[in-house]
Amino acid sequence: MFLSIFDVFKIGIGPSSSHTMGPMTAARRFLDELADGDWPRAANARPAALTASLHGSLAFTGIGHGTGRAVTLGLCGQDPKTVDPDAMDALVAAVEASGMVQPPGHGQYRFRPALDLVFDKRNTLPGHPNGLQFAAFDSDGQLLLRRVYYSIGGGFVVSAAELEAVKHASPADAEVPYPFAHAKDMLAMAASSGLSIAAMKRANEQASQSRATLDRGIDEVWGVMDACIDRGIAQDGILPGGLNVKRRARRIYEQLEPQWQRNEITPLMANDWLSLYAMAVNEENAGGGRVVTAPTNGAAGVIPAVMRYFLKFNASATPQTVRDYLLTAAAIGGIIKHNASISGAEVGCQGEVGSASAMAAAGLCAIMGGTPTQVENAAEIALEHHLGMTCDPVAGLVQIPCIERNAFGAVKAVTAASLALKGDGIHAVPLDACIETMRQTGMDMSEKYKETSLAGLAVNVVAC
């Protein structure tokens, strides 16, 4: 199993990679299977009606994450990467009014979201906390096709059979030049080859695509990240969902920019810009805008914020600098995902913002001249200081504490990179041990603290 940089960084929409992008992708996948015709053909049976049910974390926080909307849009044939955020409301409203969907290449199917989409909080599916079930029926109500999918974090969607295959697959089996599955393997390969982590990741990617194609793809990812920061800064008003959370990025920018223009350096300036960029992304994510999973939507602000911060304070950066940063970050993200999880529903927010912070720390350390051992050290420091972090979104919305939490994840990433660069790479806790600790902590964590909004801030803050 080779995890590409474009698996880690997926272009999509907010507010959640696992609860929005994943369900939309699952719905589209069900349509594809329906089109393949793998259902009884007796008596000219034809699909006429669709149903869907959400289970586990998707059921508990799906309303706040827009999961129902995402399923409806997916059954309309929409894709997270290409759907127009400004057209989504009208598409959903049309389905709710007509009780029908007509995806491209299909006939009309009855689908009444209020009746045919069930948030099932009683029955969990065995494979993963984020389970979805779809079914198609003929005009007489006969079941033609039923499928179960799991949204396993970061926009990844798998069937039950694929989930088992993923659990047993290893990057070490991939047909790439540097098939590292663990950080220790990565460091050993870097030492024997003399290459940086970014260069090894690039070589792995170029085993299946040209350098030009790879660079275009990375530049597109960064372009969306960068534009998300700008749009987040430009927007104002109240975020949707009922918590009456005000967007703050624009106001912070309006305070910082005049100071910058006057060259008025303050002790807080670097942190202020860093926090601004992270919050701008996650306010945009909370508003359902265009974002990049990094490695998830809930943690989407950390990695772009650290890169934009570096560009702000380092005029010598080039497009190659950005590419190396993202390649390094993706290498670390792949190791974390393979050996633990990036899903808040599975291991809590340590797997989302913690992973993002580790990835950003590694990327920043690399582009500032860090050795592979220093890069690994930076990732470990950042992840270590997110261990045990729960996922307890108030009202199931990716707003409180998620937006500010990205700012802190970015600050920790920069601090971790700085500490690692001032050392020689030798440290007591290997990154692999820290990742395993995160996995174990997540498994031991009460389900109430893993994206269910049943504990923590979610029950101690009045949603009004």
mmCIF file of C-alpha atoms in Angstrom, residues 132-418:
data_model
loop_
_atom_site.group_PDB
_atom_site.id
_atom_site.type_symbol
_atom_site.label_atom_id
_atom_site.label_comp_id
_atom_site.label_asym_id
_atom_site.label_seq_id
_atom_site.Cartn_x
_atom_site.Cartn_y
_atom_site.Cartn_z
ATOM 1 C CA LEU A 132 -22.584 4.277 6.222
ATOM 2 C CA GLN A 133 -25.110 1.940 4.627
ATOM 3 C CA PHE A 134 -26.833 2.470 1.285
ATOM 4 C CA ALA A 135 -29.628 0.480 -0.317
ATOM 5 C CA ALA A 136 -31.499 0.502 -3.633
ATOM 6 C CA PHE A 137 -35.026 -0.863 -4.168
ATOM 7 C CA ASP A 138 -37.222 -1.466 -7.195
ATOM 8 C CA SER A 139 -40.658 0.080 -7.621
ATOM 9 C CA ASP A 140 -42.228 -2.790 -5.627
ATOM 10 C CA GLY A 141 -39.911 -2.269 -2.672
ATOM 11 C CA GLN A 142 -37.710 -5.280 -3.430
ATOM 12 C CA LEU A 143 -34.131 -4.840 -2.243
ATOM 13 C CA LEU A 144 -31.751 -4.843 -5.203
ATOM 14 C CA LEU A 145 -28.438 -3.721 -3.710
ATOM 15 C CA ARG A 146 -27.092 -2.966 -0.245
ATOM 16 C CA ARG A 147 -23.583 -1.728 0.488
ATOM 17 C CA VAL A 148 -21.663 -0.727 3.623
ATOM 18 C CA TYR A 149 -18.809 1.768 3.534
ATOM 19 C CA TYR A 150 -16.548 3.283 6.143
ATOM 20 C CA SER A 151 -15.220 6.848 6.126
ATOM 21 C CA ILE A 152 -11.900 6.224 7.848
ATOM 22 C CA GLY A 153 -10.565 9.791 8.051
ATOM 23 C CA GLY A 154 -8.988 12.260 5.669
ATOM 24 C CA GLY A 155 -11.668 11.633 3.047
ATOM 25 C CA PHE A 156 -10.748 7.945 2.630
ATOM 26 C CA VAL A 157 -13.692 5.612 1.974
ATOM 27 C CA VAL A 158 -13.462 1.808 1.991
ATOM 28 C CA SER A 159 -15.805 -1.157 1.906
ATOM 29 C CA ALA A 160 -15.753 -3.755 4.678
ATOM 30 C CA ALA A 161 -13.509 -6.025 2.610
ATOM 31 C CA GLU A 162 -11.190 -3.175 1.701
ATOM 32 C CA LEU A 163 -10.971 -2.147 5.353
ATOM 33 C CA GLU A 164 -9.518 -5.536 6.212
ATOM 34 C CA ALA A 165 -7.113 -5.296 3.300
ATOM 35 C CA VAL A 166 -5.983 -1.837 4.428
ATOM 36 C CA LYS A 167 -5.342 -3.147 7.940
ATOM 37 C CA HIS A 168 -3.022 -5.836 6.621
ATOM 38 C CA ALA A 169 -1.321 -3.857 3.832
ATOM 39 C CA SER A 170 2.053 -2.243 4.371
ATOM 40 C CA PRO A 171 3.948 0.532 2.568
ATOM 41 C CA ALA A 172 6.945 -1.792 2.811
ATOM 42 C CA ASP A 173 5.287 -3.955 0.148
ATOM 43 C CA ALA A 174 4.813 -1.092 -2.300
ATOM 44 C CA GLU A 175 6.698 -1.102 -5.601
ATOM 45 C CA VAL A 176 8.553 2.149 -4.978
ATOM 46 C CA PRO A 177 12.262 2.898 -4.484
ATOM 47 C CA TYR A 178 11.939 3.789 -0.789
ATOM 48 C CA PRO A 179 9.091 1.759 0.762
ATOM 49 C CA PHE A 180 9.340 2.974 4.348
ATOM 50 C CA ALA A 181 6.522 1.914 6.668
ATOM 51 C CA HIS A 182 8.015 3.340 9.855
ATOM 52 C CA ALA A 183 10.162 6.315 10.768
ATOM 53 C CA LYS A 184 13.104 4.048 11.593
ATOM 54 C CA ASP A 185 12.947 2.626 8.054
ATOM 55 C CA MET A 186 12.733 6.138 6.632
ATOM 56 C CA LEU A 187 15.840 7.223 8.526
ATOM 57 C CA ALA A 188 17.764 4.104 7.529
ATOM 58 C CA MET A 189 16.915 4.623 3.857
ATOM 59 C CA ALA A 190 17.855 8.294 4.073
ATOM 60 C CA ALA A 191 21.211 7.391 5.609
ATOM 61 C CA SER A 192 22.016 4.726 3.006
ATOM 62 C CA SER A 193 20.848 6.798 0.016
ATOM 63 C CA GLY A 194 22.076 10.203 1.144
ATOM 64 C CA LEU A 195 18.699 11.659 0.156
ATOM 65 C CA SER A 196 16.385 13.937 2.069
ATOM 66 C CA ILE A 197 12.935 12.724 3.123
ATOM 67 C CA ALA A 198 11.399 14.977 0.460
ATOM 68 C CA ALA A 199 13.661 13.505 -2.219
ATOM 69 C CA MET A 200 12.747 9.932 -1.243
ATOM 70 C CA LYS A 201 9.054 10.791 -1.217
ATOM 71 C CA ARG A 202 9.454 12.418 -4.631
ATOM 72 C CA ALA A 203 11.175 9.313 -5.999
ATOM 73 C CA ASN A 204 8.313 7.169 -4.706
ATOM 74 C CA GLU A 205 5.728 9.424 -6.338
ATOM 75 C CA GLN A 206 7.628 9.490 -9.637
ATOM 76 C CA ALA A 207 7.493 5.713 -9.813
ATOM 77 C CA SER A 208 3.955 6.195 -11.164
ATOM 78 C CA GLN A 209 3.930 9.716 -12.629
ATOM 79 C CA SER A 210 6.254 12.201 -14.261
ATOM 80 C CA ARG A 211 8.031 14.951 -12.365
ATOM 81 C CA ALA A 212 6.032 17.571 -14.226
ATOM 82 C CA THR A 213 2.712 15.903 -13.354
ATOM 83 C CA LEU A 214 3.750 15.582 -9.721
ATOM 84 C CA ASP A 215 4.811 19.209 -9.480
ATOM 85 C CA ARG A 216 1.599 20.417 -11.133
ATOM 86 C CA GLY A 217 -0.420 18.419 -8.638
ATOM 87 C CA ILE A 218 1.518 19.724 -5.634
ATOM 88 C CA ASP A 219 1.263 23.290 -6.940
ATOM 89 C CA GLU A 220 -2.507 22.847 -7.315
ATOM 90 C CA VAL A 221 -2.782 21.623 -3.731
ATOM 91 C CA TRP A 222 -0.776 24.567 -2.433
ATOM 92 C CA GLY A 223 -2.795 26.949 -4.591
ATOM 93 C CA VAL A 224 -6.019 25.793 -2.942
ATOM 94 C CA MET A 225 -4.446 26.011 0.532
ATOM 95 C CA ASP A 226 -3.140 29.507 -0.142
ATOM 96 C CA ALA A 227 -6.435 30.712 -1.627
ATOM 97 C CA CYS A 228 -8.292 29.297 1.375
ATOM 98 C CA ILE A 229 -6.200 31.493 3.682
ATOM 99 C CA ASP A 230 -6.953 34.567 1.556
ATOM 100 C CA ARG A 231 -10.673 33.834 1.385
ATOM 101 C CA GLY A 232 -10.814 33.169 5.111
ATOM 102 C CA ILE A 233 -9.170 36.530 5.787
ATOM 103 C CA ALA A 234 -11.548 38.335 3.413
ATOM 104 C CA GLN A 235 -14.765 36.910 4.878
ATOM 105 C CA ASP A 236 -16.747 38.331 7.777
ATOM 106 C CA GLY A 237 -19.908 37.528 9.698
ATOM 107 C CA ILE A 238 -21.325 34.590 11.638
ATOM 108 C CA LEU A 239 -20.467 30.975 10.890
ATOM 109 C CA PRO A 240 -23.422 28.670 10.134
ATOM 110 C CA GLY A 241 -24.725 26.121 12.606
ATOM 111 C CA GLY A 242 -26.386 28.067 15.398
ATOM 112 C CA LEU A 243 -23.475 28.669 17.778
ATOM 113 C CA ASN A 244 -23.233 32.293 16.616
ATOM 114 C CA VAL A 245 -19.452 32.008 16.291
ATOM 115 C CA LYS A 246 -18.034 35.136 14.706
ATOM 116 C CA ARG A 247 -15.326 34.944 12.083
ATOM 117 C CA ARG A 248 -12.236 36.611 13.570
ATOM 118 C CA ALA A 249 -9.550 36.264 10.908
ATOM 119 C CA ARG A 250 -10.475 39.443 9.039
ATOM 120 C CA ARG A 251 -10.437 41.572 12.168
ATOM 121 C CA ILE A 252 -7.094 40.137 13.288
ATOM 122 C CA TYR A 253 -5.660 40.831 9.836
ATOM 123 C CA GLU A 254 -6.891 44.409 9.950
ATOM 124 C CA GLN A 255 -4.924 44.877 13.161
ATOM 125 C CA LEU A 256 -1.768 43.105 11.992
ATOM 126 C CA GLU A 257 -1.376 44.507 8.478
ATOM 127 C CA PRO A 258 -0.925 48.172 9.514
ATOM 128 C CA GLN A 259 1.742 47.102 12.010
ATOM 129 C CA TRP A 260 3.473 45.134 9.272
ATOM 130 C CA GLN A 261 3.376 48.076 6.874
ATOM 131 C CA ARG A 262 4.891 50.338 9.545
ATOM 132 C CA ASN A 263 7.572 47.704 10.239
ATOM 133 C CA GLU A 264 6.345 47.770 13.814
ATOM 134 C CA ILE A 265 7.744 44.530 15.195
ATOM 135 C CA THR A 266 6.151 43.249 18.414
ATOM 136 C CA PRO A 267 7.033 40.193 20.539
ATOM 137 C CA LEU A 268 3.773 38.545 19.470
ATOM 138 C CA MET A 269 3.881 39.310 15.758
ATOM 139 C CA ALA A 270 5.153 35.962 14.468
ATOM 140 C CA ASN A 271 2.637 34.002 16.526
ATOM 141 C CA ASP A 272 -0.129 36.395 15.540
ATOM 142 C CA TRP A 273 0.410 35.872 11.800
ATOM 143 C CA LEU A 274 0.739 32.124 12.291
ATOM 144 C CA SER A 275 -2.514 31.957 14.274
ATOM 145 C CA LEU A 276 -4.286 34.206 11.790
ATOM 146 C CA TYR A 277 -3.492 31.936 8.864
ATOM 147 C CA ALA A 278 -4.601 28.782 10.690
ATOM 148 C CA MET A 279 -7.849 30.330 11.907
ATOM 149 C CA ALA A 280 -8.620 31.763 8.461
ATOM 150 C CA VAL A 281 -8.491 28.259 6.964
ATOM 151 C CA ASN A 282 -10.609 26.674 9.640
ATOM 152 C CA GLU A 283 -13.192 29.440 9.604
ATOM 153 C CA GLU A 284 -13.476 28.854 5.882
ATOM 154 C CA ASN A 285 -13.738 25.112 6.520
ATOM 155 C CA ALA A 286 -16.464 25.662 9.123
ATOM 156 C CA GLY A 287 -18.340 27.726 6.546
ATOM 157 C CA GLY A 288 -18.266 24.847 4.040
ATOM 158 C CA GLY A 289 -15.669 26.427 1.759
ATOM 159 C CA ARG A 290 -12.998 24.872 -0.454
ATOM 160 C CA VAL A 291 -10.205 23.333 1.639
ATOM 161 C CA VAL A 292 -7.521 20.645 1.492
ATOM 162 C CA THR A 293 -7.411 17.706 3.891
ATOM 163 C CA ALA A 294 -4.158 18.168 5.792
ATOM 164 C CA PRO A 295 -4.479 15.389 6.798
ATOM 165 C CA THR A 296 -8.159 16.073 7.675
ATOM 166 C CA ASN A 297 -10.521 19.020 7.333
ATOM 167 C CA GLY A 298 -10.725 19.493 11.086
ATOM 168 C CA ALA A 299 -6.940 20.006 11.079
ATOM 169 C CA ALA A 300 -6.757 21.704 7.688
ATOM 170 C CA GLY A 301 -5.308 24.988 8.965
ATOM 171 C CA VAL A 302 -2.049 23.840 10.527
ATOM 172 C CA ILE A 303 0.031 22.859 7.489
ATOM 173 C CA PRO A 304 -0.945 25.809 5.237
ATOM 174 C CA ALA A 305 -0.491 28.240 8.138
ATOM 175 C CA VAL A 306 3.077 27.124 8.836
ATOM 176 C CA MET A 307 4.020 27.340 5.147
ATOM 177 C CA ARG A 308 2.414 30.765 4.682
ATOM 178 C CA TYR A 309 4.133 31.941 7.868
ATOM 179 C CA PHE A 310 7.489 30.781 6.480
ATOM 180 C CA LEU A 311 6.836 32.604 3.200
ATOM 181 C CA LYS A 312 5.846 35.739 5.107
ATOM 182 C CA PHE A 313 9.134 35.884 6.998
ATOM 183 C CA ASN A 314 11.468 34.368 4.388
ATOM 184 C CA ALA A 315 11.687 36.182 1.061
ATOM 185 C CA SER A 316 14.089 33.616 -0.426
ATOM 186 C CA ALA A 317 11.513 30.798 -0.576
ATOM 187 C CA THR A 318 10.747 29.317 -4.018
ATOM 188 C CA PRO A 319 8.038 27.023 -5.435
ATOM 189 C CA GLN A 320 10.443 24.139 -4.825
ATOM 190 C CA THR A 321 10.542 25.106 -1.147
ATOM 191 C CA VAL A 322 6.774 24.630 -0.945
ATOM 192 C CA ARG A 323 6.969 21.293 -2.758
ATOM 193 C CA ASP A 324 9.663 19.965 -0.427
ATOM 194 C CA TYR A 325 7.635 21.098 2.583
ATOM 195 C CA LEU A 326 4.506 19.280 1.425
ATOM 196 C CA LEU A 327 6.393 16.161 0.321
ATOM 197 C CA THR A 328 8.046 15.901 3.735
ATOM 198 C CA ALA A 329 4.776 16.495 5.539
ATOM 199 C CA ALA A 330 3.052 13.832 3.420
ATOM 200 C CA ALA A 331 5.786 11.300 4.202
ATOM 201 C CA ILE A 332 5.227 11.778 7.940
ATOM 202 C CA GLY A 333 1.448 11.735 7.505
ATOM 203 C CA GLY A 334 1.629 8.428 5.682
ATOM 204 C CA ILE A 335 3.617 6.833 8.500
ATOM 205 C CA ILE A 336 1.132 8.087 11.099
ATOM 206 C CA LYS A 337 -1.885 6.891 9.135
ATOM 207 C CA HIS A 338 -0.384 3.456 8.519
ATOM 208 C CA ASN A 339 0.654 2.847 12.126
ATOM 209 C CA ALA A 340 -2.095 4.673 14.024
ATOM 210 C CA SER A 341 -4.925 6.871 12.711
ATOM 211 C CA ILE A 342 -5.793 10.366 11.538
ATOM 212 C CA SER A 343 -9.463 9.935 12.420
ATOM 213 C CA GLY A 344 -10.930 11.915 15.309
ATOM 214 C CA ALA A 345 -13.694 9.335 15.593
ATOM 215 C CA GLU A 346 -11.096 6.622 16.079
ATOM 216 C CA VAL A 347 -8.379 8.208 18.272
ATOM 217 C CA GLY A 348 -9.569 11.725 19.138
ATOM 218 C CA CYS A 349 -8.106 15.041 18.019
ATOM 219 C CA GLN A 350 -4.556 13.864 18.725
ATOM 220 C CA GLY A 351 -4.960 12.006 15.437
ATOM 221 C CA GLU A 352 -6.093 15.122 13.586
ATOM 222 C CA VAL A 353 -4.447 18.294 14.885
ATOM 223 C CA GLY A 354 -1.668 16.243 16.503
ATOM 224 C CA SER A 355 -0.831 14.569 13.203
ATOM 225 C CA ALA A 356 -1.071 17.855 11.313
ATOM 226 C CA SER A 357 1.282 19.530 13.765
ATOM 227 C CA ALA A 358 3.808 16.708 13.438
ATOM 228 C CA MET A 359 3.614 16.888 9.654
ATOM 229 C CA ALA A 360 4.030 20.670 9.620
ATOM 230 C CA ALA A 361 6.926 20.537 12.078
ATOM 231 C CA ALA A 362 8.706 17.994 9.902
ATOM 232 C CA GLY A 363 8.125 20.028 6.748
ATOM 233 C CA LEU A 364 9.321 23.270 8.315
ATOM 234 C CA CYS A 365 12.395 21.629 9.800
ATOM 235 C CA ALA A 366 13.246 20.163 6.385
ATOM 236 C CA ILE A 367 13.020 23.413 4.426
ATOM 237 C CA MET A 368 15.061 25.183 7.088
ATOM 238 C CA GLY A 369 17.941 22.807 6.450
ATOM 239 C CA GLY A 370 17.225 20.085 8.975
ATOM 240 C CA THR A 371 18.738 16.640 8.549
ATOM 241 C CA PRO A 372 16.435 13.611 8.307
ATOM 242 C CA THR A 373 17.064 12.850 11.992
ATOM 243 C CA GLN A 374 16.208 16.421 12.962
ATOM 244 C CA VAL A 375 13.065 16.239 10.806
ATOM 245 C CA GLU A 376 11.997 13.028 12.553
ATOM 246 C CA ASN A 377 12.733 14.677 15.901
ATOM 247 C CA ALA A 378 10.593 17.712 15.000
ATOM 248 C CA ALA A 379 7.645 15.483 14.121
ATOM 249 C CA GLU A 380 7.996 13.548 17.364
ATOM 250 C CA ILE A 381 8.148 16.686 19.529
ATOM 251 C CA ALA A 382 5.005 18.104 17.941
ATOM 252 C CA LEU A 383 3.026 14.868 18.174
ATOM 253 C CA GLU A 384 4.153 14.135 21.729
ATOM 254 C CA HIS A 385 2.609 17.358 22.977
ATOM 255 C CA HIS A 386 -0.785 16.555 21.502
ATOM 256 C CA LEU A 387 -1.077 13.081 23.050
ATOM 257 C CA GLY A 388 -4.406 12.485 24.764
ATOM 258 C CA MET A 389 -6.237 15.326 23.025
ATOM 259 C CA THR A 390 -9.936 14.508 22.757
ATOM 260 C CA CYS A 391 -12.405 15.329 19.993
ATOM 261 C CA ASP A 392 -15.353 17.070 21.655
ATOM 262 C CA PRO A 393 -16.853 19.579 19.203
ATOM 263 C CA VAL A 394 -19.598 21.712 20.675
ATOM 264 C CA ALA A 395 -22.919 20.944 18.948
ATOM 265 C CA GLY A 396 -21.030 18.641 16.590
ATOM 266 C CA LEU A 397 -19.728 21.656 14.662
ATOM 267 C CA VAL A 398 -16.106 22.020 13.550
ATOM 268 C CA GLN A 399 -15.868 25.378 15.315
ATOM 269 C CA ILE A 400 -15.342 25.157 19.085
ATOM 270 C CA PRO A 401 -12.598 24.238 19.963
ATOM 271 C CA CYS A 402 -11.448 23.269 16.461
ATOM 272 C CA ILE A 403 -10.677 26.678 14.947
ATOM 273 C CA GLU A 404 -8.409 27.897 17.744
ATOM 274 C CA ARG A 405 -6.976 24.400 18.166
ATOM 275 C CA ASN A 406 -5.492 24.669 14.665
ATOM 276 C CA ALA A 407 -3.754 27.890 15.659
ATOM 277 C CA PHE A 408 -2.176 26.167 18.634
ATOM 278 C CA GLY A 409 -1.216 23.179 16.496
ATOM 279 C CA ALA A 410 0.618 25.535 14.138
ATOM 280 C CA VAL A 411 2.409 27.273 17.011
ATOM 281 C CA LYS A 412 3.495 23.916 18.429
ATOM 282 C CA ALA A 413 4.738 22.848 14.998
ATOM 283 C CA VAL A 414 6.994 25.898 14.682
ATOM 284 C CA THR A 415 8.252 25.445 18.242
ATOM 285 C CA ALA A 416 8.981 21.771 17.599
ATOM 286 C CA ALA A 417 10.902 22.541 14.400
ATOM 287 C CA SER A 418 12.933 25.203 16.181
#
